[in-house]
């Protein structure tokens, strides 16, 4: 590879990064040169698309998905993205397990070959909108499509963020779900309606939404979300915890969802280093400890592990209510 090609590839990668998308090789020669780099400095997340490995490693799954979509929208300007891909572009919280393929509207039968990168869904993009120049299904349709394709736990981040980020009312979404009812999708309709009944705009992340849903499913629904205390060293500064339970009168257990993302995501770090973020979190926890409330921390791995979160909450002395029987018993 010539020095000229090296410079050109670096320039193309930089331009793609500035535009928040993957690089589309402008020629066969450049594509071959990029493929030679994939054993080192370049990654190819999808055939024909490339990105600088160091930057790609800094992005979370949702950010990577959007960068792929922005590149595909240039290659296929006639495509309308739908389902979880449209939700991602609209800024909804999507469980990362649903972002392994790109979801595109299709007027023909849906396709989902094993190992395929593109999944064509038989969805009519009625009233498709443009989001930063990309065609996507409209917000209500997008949220409804996703809710009808997920269970309670993975549907909760969609429902929570549709309310908080897009300003959609639960009643709007429930009506849209009910309009999709057929003789064959009764269970999906019931699950979607139940999810919307428990939706809460106060959730600050998709992980919190999934965690709350699992808590509800296992009978450990929190008494408060975003429970607020005053920093004992600064009366003007509030300290919030993700969850709180009342064990006895005036006795609380506080809950926090731990995740590496807040120590690695550049947006959440807001200019701080990972070490600075860790020190700030330790200081915050030390301030919380002065209230004397037990603080229970848990990870997404524990949330996703069958029974692990419930066991941890039970061990912490949180009272379990009757297990819910409502999930598939919603009246239509």
PDB file of C-alpha atoms in Angstrom, residues 42-270:
ATOM      1  CA  UNK A  42      -9.574  -1.190  11.003  1.00  0.00           C
ATOM      2  CA  UNK A  43     -12.752  -3.143  11.712  1.00  0.00           C
ATOM      3  CA  UNK A  44     -15.526  -4.167   9.307  1.00  0.00           C
ATOM      4  CA  UNK A  45     -18.790  -4.397  11.284  1.00  0.00           C
ATOM      5  CA  UNK A  46     -20.731  -5.341   8.149  1.00  0.00           C
ATOM      6  CA  UNK A  47     -19.598  -6.370   4.667  1.00  0.00           C
ATOM      7  CA  UNK A  48     -18.594  -3.243   2.764  1.00  0.00           C
ATOM      8  CA  UNK A  49     -18.508  -0.949   5.829  1.00  0.00           C
ATOM      9  CA  UNK A  50     -15.419   0.011   7.828  1.00  0.00           C
ATOM     10  CA  UNK A  51     -14.403   1.939  10.935  1.00  0.00           C
ATOM     11  CA  UNK A  52     -11.258   2.781  12.860  1.00  0.00           C
ATOM     12  CA  UNK A  53     -10.901   0.118  15.566  1.00  0.00           C
ATOM     13  CA  UNK A  54      -9.802   2.453  18.368  1.00  0.00           C
ATOM     14  CA  UNK A  55     -12.884   4.626  17.960  1.00  0.00           C
ATOM     15  CA  UNK A  56     -15.255   1.686  17.386  1.00  0.00           C
ATOM     16  CA  UNK A  57     -14.145   0.192  20.687  1.00  0.00           C
ATOM     17  CA  UNK A  58     -15.240   3.396  22.451  1.00  0.00           C
ATOM     18  CA  UNK A  59     -18.816   3.174  21.147  1.00  0.00           C
ATOM     19  CA  UNK A  60     -21.598   1.238  22.831  1.00  0.00           C
ATOM     20  CA  UNK A  61     -23.836  -1.159  20.909  1.00  0.00           C
ATOM     21  CA  UNK A  62     -26.526   1.445  20.188  1.00  0.00           C
ATOM     22  CA  UNK A  63     -23.999   4.004  18.928  1.00  0.00           C
ATOM     23  CA  UNK A  64     -22.413   1.400  16.667  1.00  0.00           C
ATOM     24  CA  UNK A  65     -25.812   0.424  15.295  1.00  0.00           C
ATOM     25  CA  UNK A  66     -26.600   4.040  14.403  1.00  0.00           C
ATOM     26  CA  UNK A  67     -23.245   4.463  12.647  1.00  0.00           C
ATOM     27  CA  UNK A  68     -24.028   1.395  10.527  1.00  0.00           C
ATOM     28  CA  UNK A  69     -27.515   2.720   9.726  1.00  0.00           C
ATOM     29  CA  UNK A  70     -26.222   6.135   8.632  1.00  0.00           C
ATOM     30  CA  UNK A  71     -23.846   4.472   6.193  1.00  0.00           C
ATOM     31  CA  UNK A  72     -26.514   2.117   4.841  1.00  0.00           C
ATOM     32  CA  UNK A  73     -28.856   5.083   4.331  1.00  0.00           C
ATOM     33  CA  UNK A  74     -26.289   6.574   1.941  1.00  0.00           C
ATOM     34  CA  UNK A  75     -25.916   3.318   0.028  1.00  0.00           C
ATOM     35  CA  UNK A  76     -29.691   2.652  -0.005  1.00  0.00           C
ATOM     36  CA  UNK A  77     -31.476   6.039   0.147  1.00  0.00           C
ATOM     37  CA  UNK A  78     -34.796   4.323  -0.655  1.00  0.00           C
ATOM     38  CA  UNK A  79     -34.713   2.166   2.486  1.00  0.00           C
ATOM     39  CA  UNK A  80     -36.993   2.904   5.435  1.00  0.00           C
ATOM     40  CA  UNK A  81     -35.665   1.582   8.719  1.00  0.00           C
ATOM     41  CA  UNK A  82     -38.160   0.109  11.155  1.00  0.00           C
ATOM     42  CA  UNK A  83     -38.525  -1.787  14.411  1.00  0.00           C
ATOM     43  CA  UNK A  84     -35.482  -1.660  16.718  1.00  0.00           C
ATOM     44  CA  UNK A  85     -33.315   0.110  14.125  1.00  0.00           C
ATOM     45  CA  UNK A  86     -35.830   2.949  13.781  1.00  0.00           C
ATOM     46  CA  UNK A  87     -36.137   3.053  17.586  1.00  0.00           C
ATOM     47  CA  UNK A  88     -32.378   3.422  17.881  1.00  0.00           C
ATOM     48  CA  UNK A  89     -32.308   6.319  15.396  1.00  0.00           C
ATOM     49  CA  UNK A  90     -35.221   7.993  17.196  1.00  0.00           C
ATOM     50  CA  UNK A  91     -33.268   7.880  20.461  1.00  0.00           C
ATOM     51  CA  UNK A  92     -35.339   5.222  22.219  1.00  0.00           C
ATOM     52  CA  UNK A  93     -33.701   2.880  24.707  1.00  0.00           C
ATOM     53  CA  UNK A  94     -33.327  -0.513  23.047  1.00  0.00           C
ATOM     54  CA  UNK A  95     -31.978  -3.653  24.701  1.00  0.00           C
ATOM     55  CA  UNK A  96     -28.710  -4.293  22.909  1.00  0.00           C
ATOM     56  CA  UNK A  97     -29.630  -7.914  22.198  1.00  0.00           C
ATOM     57  CA  UNK A  98     -32.038  -6.567  19.545  1.00  0.00           C
ATOM     58  CA  UNK A  99     -29.348  -4.634  17.674  1.00  0.00           C
ATOM     59  CA  UNK A 100     -27.487  -7.545  16.119  1.00  0.00           C
ATOM     60  CA  UNK A 101     -29.251  -7.051  12.763  1.00  0.00           C
ATOM     61  CA  UNK A 102     -30.551  -4.082  10.782  1.00  0.00           C
ATOM     62  CA  UNK A 103     -34.346  -3.897  10.462  1.00  0.00           C
ATOM     63  CA  UNK A 104     -35.710  -2.621   7.134  1.00  0.00           C
ATOM     64  CA  UNK A 105     -39.288  -2.278   5.882  1.00  0.00           C
ATOM     65  CA  UNK A 106     -40.234  -4.601   3.050  1.00  0.00           C
ATOM     66  CA  UNK A 107     -43.401  -4.987   1.020  1.00  0.00           C
ATOM     67  CA  UNK A 108     -42.552  -8.639   0.416  1.00  0.00           C
ATOM     68  CA  UNK A 109     -42.373 -11.520   2.859  1.00  0.00           C
ATOM     69  CA  UNK A 110     -39.960 -10.966   5.776  1.00  0.00           C
ATOM     70  CA  UNK A 111     -36.486 -12.424   5.500  1.00  0.00           C
ATOM     71  CA  UNK A 112     -34.147 -13.488   8.267  1.00  0.00           C
ATOM     72  CA  UNK A 113     -31.514 -15.881   6.995  1.00  0.00           C
ATOM     73  CA  UNK A 114     -29.236 -17.291   9.717  1.00  0.00           C
ATOM     74  CA  UNK A 115     -26.225 -15.032  10.016  1.00  0.00           C
ATOM     75  CA  UNK A 116     -27.790 -12.294   7.885  1.00  0.00           C
ATOM     76  CA  UNK A 117     -26.969  -8.689   8.723  1.00  0.00           C
ATOM     77  CA  UNK A 118     -30.235  -7.310   7.295  1.00  0.00           C
ATOM     78  CA  UNK A 119     -33.695  -8.407   8.398  1.00  0.00           C
ATOM     79  CA  UNK A 120     -36.512  -7.345   6.119  1.00  0.00           C
ATOM     80  CA  UNK A 121     -39.810  -6.973   7.949  1.00  0.00           C
ATOM     81  CA  UNK A 122     -43.184  -6.938   6.236  1.00  0.00           C
ATOM     82  CA  UNK A 123     -44.124  -3.560   7.652  1.00  0.00           C
ATOM     83  CA  UNK A 124     -45.783  -0.782   5.700  1.00  0.00           C
ATOM     84  CA  UNK A 125     -43.948   2.472   6.514  1.00  0.00           C
ATOM     85  CA  UNK A 126     -47.149   4.529   6.549  1.00  0.00           C
ATOM     86  CA  UNK A 127     -46.209   8.167   7.035  1.00  0.00           C
ATOM     87  CA  UNK A 128     -42.472   7.499   7.204  1.00  0.00           C
ATOM     88  CA  UNK A 129     -40.532  10.464   8.566  1.00  0.00           C
ATOM     89  CA  UNK A 130     -37.007  11.749   8.013  1.00  0.00           C
ATOM     90  CA  UNK A 131     -34.638  11.689  10.974  1.00  0.00           C
ATOM     91  CA  UNK A 132     -31.433  13.539  10.125  1.00  0.00           C
ATOM     92  CA  UNK A 133     -32.114  12.727   6.476  1.00  0.00           C
ATOM     93  CA  UNK A 134     -32.825   9.023   7.087  1.00  0.00           C
ATOM     94  CA  UNK A 135     -36.232   7.475   6.446  1.00  0.00           C
ATOM     95  CA  UNK A 136     -37.716   5.773   9.519  1.00  0.00           C
ATOM     96  CA  UNK A 137     -41.157   4.619  10.575  1.00  0.00           C
ATOM     97  CA  UNK A 138     -42.993   7.264  12.678  1.00  0.00           C
ATOM     98  CA  UNK A 139     -42.545   7.241  16.476  1.00  0.00           C
ATOM     99  CA  UNK A 140     -45.863   5.653  17.487  1.00  0.00           C
ATOM    100  CA  UNK A 141     -45.569   2.927  14.849  1.00  0.00           C
ATOM    101  CA  UNK A 142     -41.937   2.293  15.776  1.00  0.00           C
ATOM    102  CA  UNK A 143     -42.661   1.966  19.497  1.00  0.00           C
ATOM    103  CA  UNK A 144     -45.684  -0.237  18.824  1.00  0.00           C
ATOM    104  CA  UNK A 145     -43.731  -2.519  16.469  1.00  0.00           C
ATOM    105  CA  UNK A 146     -41.028  -2.984  19.093  1.00  0.00           C
ATOM    106  CA  UNK A 147     -43.455  -3.621  21.958  1.00  0.00           C
ATOM    107  CA  UNK A 148     -45.224  -6.317  19.944  1.00  0.00           C
ATOM    108  CA  UNK A 149     -41.908  -8.073  19.292  1.00  0.00           C
ATOM    109  CA  UNK A 150     -40.559  -8.145  22.851  1.00  0.00           C
ATOM    110  CA  UNK A 151     -41.409  -9.511  26.240  1.00  0.00           C
ATOM    111  CA  UNK A 152     -42.136  -7.481  29.349  1.00  0.00           C
ATOM    112  CA  UNK A 153     -38.527  -6.828  30.400  1.00  0.00           C
ATOM    113  CA  UNK A 154     -37.137  -5.815  26.987  1.00  0.00           C
ATOM    114  CA  UNK A 155     -40.284  -3.856  26.191  1.00  0.00           C
ATOM    115  CA  UNK A 156     -40.010  -1.679  29.292  1.00  0.00           C
ATOM    116  CA  UNK A 157     -37.086   0.491  28.058  1.00  0.00           C
ATOM    117  CA  UNK A 158     -38.983   1.095  24.811  1.00  0.00           C
ATOM    118  CA  UNK A 159     -42.123   2.125  26.699  1.00  0.00           C
ATOM    119  CA  UNK A 160     -40.312   4.270  29.276  1.00  0.00           C
ATOM    120  CA  UNK A 161     -38.253   6.164  26.705  1.00  0.00           C
ATOM    121  CA  UNK A 162     -41.166   6.618  24.281  1.00  0.00           C
ATOM    122  CA  UNK A 163     -42.882   8.538  27.062  1.00  0.00           C
ATOM    123  CA  UNK A 164     -39.868  10.437  28.402  1.00  0.00           C
ATOM    124  CA  UNK A 165     -37.922  11.160  25.199  1.00  0.00           C
ATOM    125  CA  UNK A 166     -40.607  11.368  22.526  1.00  0.00           C
ATOM    126  CA  UNK A 167     -43.383  12.815  24.679  1.00  0.00           C
ATOM    127  CA  UNK A 168     -45.848  10.087  23.759  1.00  0.00           C
ATOM    128  CA  UNK A 169     -48.664   9.422  26.221  1.00  0.00           C
ATOM    129  CA  UNK A 170     -49.206   5.851  27.440  1.00  0.00           C
ATOM    130  CA  UNK A 171     -52.823   6.155  26.307  1.00  0.00           C
ATOM    131  CA  UNK A 172     -51.696   6.966  22.746  1.00  0.00           C
ATOM    132  CA  UNK A 173     -49.496   3.923  22.650  1.00  0.00           C
ATOM    133  CA  UNK A 174     -52.132   1.659  24.193  1.00  0.00           C
ATOM    134  CA  UNK A 175     -54.622   2.751  21.553  1.00  0.00           C
ATOM    135  CA  UNK A 176     -52.074   2.062  18.804  1.00  0.00           C
ATOM    136  CA  UNK A 177     -51.381  -1.390  20.251  1.00  0.00           C
ATOM    137  CA  UNK A 178     -55.085  -2.247  20.500  1.00  0.00           C
ATOM    138  CA  UNK A 179     -55.578  -1.265  16.856  1.00  0.00           C
ATOM    139  CA  UNK A 180     -53.041  -3.934  15.895  1.00  0.00           C
ATOM    140  CA  UNK A 181     -54.965  -6.752  17.613  1.00  0.00           C
ATOM    141  CA  UNK A 182     -55.728  -9.825  15.542  1.00  0.00           C
ATOM    142  CA  UNK A 183     -56.841 -13.338  16.315  1.00  0.00           C
ATOM    143  CA  UNK A 184     -53.222 -14.504  16.101  1.00  0.00           C
ATOM    144  CA  UNK A 185     -51.327 -11.995  18.267  1.00  0.00           C
ATOM    145  CA  UNK A 186     -53.372 -11.867  21.457  1.00  0.00           C
ATOM    146  CA  UNK A 187     -50.466 -12.742  23.741  1.00  0.00           C
ATOM    147  CA  UNK A 188     -48.205 -10.071  22.214  1.00  0.00           C
ATOM    148  CA  UNK A 189     -50.988  -7.487  22.523  1.00  0.00           C
ATOM    149  CA  UNK A 190     -51.585  -8.343  26.182  1.00  0.00           C
ATOM    150  CA  UNK A 191     -47.889  -8.175  27.004  1.00  0.00           C
ATOM    151  CA  UNK A 192     -47.485  -4.811  25.227  1.00  0.00           C
ATOM    152  CA  UNK A 193     -50.498  -3.320  27.048  1.00  0.00           C
ATOM    153  CA  UNK A 194     -49.221  -4.565  30.390  1.00  0.00           C
ATOM    154  CA  UNK A 195     -45.789  -3.096  29.720  1.00  0.00           C
ATOM    155  CA  UNK A 196     -47.352   0.287  28.973  1.00  0.00           C
ATOM    156  CA  UNK A 197     -49.400   0.180  32.181  1.00  0.00           C
ATOM    157  CA  UNK A 198     -46.166  -0.140  34.159  1.00  0.00           C
ATOM    158  CA  UNK A 199     -44.157   2.331  32.065  1.00  0.00           C
ATOM    159  CA  UNK A 200     -42.529   5.198  33.944  1.00  0.00           C
ATOM    160  CA  UNK A 201     -40.838   8.239  32.429  1.00  0.00           C
ATOM    161  CA  UNK A 202     -38.545   8.620  35.454  1.00  0.00           C
ATOM    162  CA  UNK A 203     -36.263   5.775  34.338  1.00  0.00           C
ATOM    163  CA  UNK A 204     -32.933   7.310  33.350  1.00  0.00           C
ATOM    164  CA  UNK A 205     -31.516   4.440  31.301  1.00  0.00           C
ATOM    165  CA  UNK A 206     -32.557   1.321  29.468  1.00  0.00           C
ATOM    166  CA  UNK A 207     -30.778  -0.766  32.068  1.00  0.00           C
ATOM    167  CA  UNK A 208     -32.882   0.763  34.851  1.00  0.00           C
ATOM    168  CA  UNK A 209     -36.045   0.006  32.887  1.00  0.00           C
ATOM    169  CA  UNK A 210     -35.112  -3.648  32.366  1.00  0.00           C
ATOM    170  CA  UNK A 211     -34.137  -3.960  36.032  1.00  0.00           C
ATOM    171  CA  UNK A 212     -37.441  -2.523  37.221  1.00  0.00           C
ATOM    172  CA  UNK A 213     -39.364  -4.889  34.956  1.00  0.00           C
ATOM    173  CA  UNK A 214     -37.511  -7.909  36.374  1.00  0.00           C
ATOM    174  CA  UNK A 215     -38.206  -6.644  39.888  1.00  0.00           C
ATOM    175  CA  UNK A 216     -41.921  -6.389  39.099  1.00  0.00           C
ATOM    176  CA  UNK A 217     -41.956  -9.854  37.544  1.00  0.00           C
ATOM    177  CA  UNK A 218     -40.370 -11.398  40.638  1.00  0.00           C
ATOM    178  CA  UNK A 219     -42.474  -9.520  43.185  1.00  0.00           C
ATOM    179  CA  UNK A 220     -39.851  -6.996  44.337  1.00  0.00           C
ATOM    180  CA  UNK A 221     -41.214  -3.838  42.692  1.00  0.00           C
ATOM    181  CA  UNK A 222     -39.442  -0.762  44.118  1.00  0.00           C
ATOM    182  CA  UNK A 223     -41.430   1.671  46.215  1.00  0.00           C
ATOM    183  CA  UNK A 224     -39.606   4.649  44.670  1.00  0.00           C
ATOM    184  CA  UNK A 225     -37.686   5.452  41.509  1.00  0.00           C
ATOM    185  CA  UNK A 226     -34.983   8.118  41.571  1.00  0.00           C
ATOM    186  CA  UNK A 227     -35.278   8.409  45.351  1.00  0.00           C
ATOM    187  CA  UNK A 228     -33.836  11.767  46.357  1.00  0.00           C
ATOM    188  CA  UNK A 229     -31.797  12.652  49.442  1.00  0.00           C
ATOM    189  CA  UNK A 230     -29.912  15.839  50.232  1.00  0.00           C
ATOM    190  CA  UNK A 231     -26.132  15.728  50.192  1.00  0.00           C
ATOM    191  CA  UNK A 232     -25.197  16.073  53.881  1.00  0.00           C
ATOM    192  CA  UNK A 233     -22.255  18.293  52.913  1.00  0.00           C
ATOM    193  CA  UNK A 234     -24.210  20.531  50.533  1.00  0.00           C
ATOM    194  CA  UNK A 235     -27.875  21.220  51.292  1.00  0.00           C
ATOM    195  CA  UNK A 236     -28.406  22.598  47.781  1.00  0.00           C
ATOM    196  CA  UNK A 237     -27.197  19.401  46.128  1.00  0.00           C
ATOM    197  CA  UNK A 238     -29.532  16.397  45.813  1.00  0.00           C
ATOM    198  CA  UNK A 239     -28.323  12.805  45.670  1.00  0.00           C
ATOM    199  CA  UNK A 240     -30.559  10.327  43.880  1.00  0.00           C
ATOM    200  CA  UNK A 241     -30.528   6.559  43.905  1.00  0.00           C
ATOM    201  CA  UNK A 242     -32.082   4.441  41.172  1.00  0.00           C
ATOM    202  CA  UNK A 243     -34.466   2.540  43.478  1.00  0.00           C
ATOM    203  CA  UNK A 244     -35.636   2.497  47.081  1.00  0.00           C
ATOM    204  CA  UNK A 245     -37.719   0.126  49.186  1.00  0.00           C
ATOM    205  CA  UNK A 246     -39.357   0.757  52.555  1.00  0.00           C
ATOM    206  CA  UNK A 247     -38.601  -2.183  54.866  1.00  0.00           C
ATOM    207  CA  UNK A 248     -40.236  -0.773  57.996  1.00  0.00           C
ATOM    208  CA  UNK A 249     -41.458   2.654  58.986  1.00  0.00           C
ATOM    209  CA  UNK A 250     -38.753   5.160  57.981  1.00  0.00           C
ATOM    210  CA  UNK A 251     -36.272   2.334  57.262  1.00  0.00           C
ATOM    211  CA  UNK A 252     -35.124   2.187  53.682  1.00  0.00           C
ATOM    212  CA  UNK A 253     -32.982   0.040  51.430  1.00  0.00           C
ATOM    213  CA  UNK A 254     -31.478   1.915  48.502  1.00  0.00           C
ATOM    214  CA  UNK A 255     -30.710   0.247  45.179  1.00  0.00           C
ATOM    215  CA  UNK A 256     -28.246   1.150  42.447  1.00  0.00           C
ATOM    216  CA  UNK A 257     -27.696  -0.454  39.049  1.00  0.00           C
ATOM    217  CA  UNK A 258     -23.977  -0.726  38.396  1.00  0.00           C
ATOM    218  CA  UNK A 259     -22.595  -0.633  34.910  1.00  0.00           C
ATOM    219  CA  UNK A 260     -19.238  -0.085  33.250  1.00  0.00           C
ATOM    220  CA  UNK A 261     -20.811   2.286  30.738  1.00  0.00           C
ATOM    221  CA  UNK A 262     -20.807   5.253  33.109  1.00  0.00           C
ATOM    222  CA  UNK A 263     -17.039   4.813  33.498  1.00  0.00           C
ATOM    223  CA  UNK A 264     -16.278   4.264  29.807  1.00  0.00           C
ATOM    224  CA  UNK A 265     -18.878   6.162  27.734  1.00  0.00           C
ATOM    225  CA  UNK A 266     -17.403   9.532  26.766  1.00  0.00           C
ATOM    226  CA  UNK A 267     -20.815  11.226  26.886  1.00  0.00           C
ATOM    227  CA  UNK A 268     -21.444  10.087  30.447  1.00  0.00           C
ATOM    228  CA  UNK A 269     -17.896  10.882  31.532  1.00  0.00           C
ATOM    229  CA  UNK A 270     -18.470  14.502  30.408  1.00  0.00           C
TER     230      UNK A 270
END
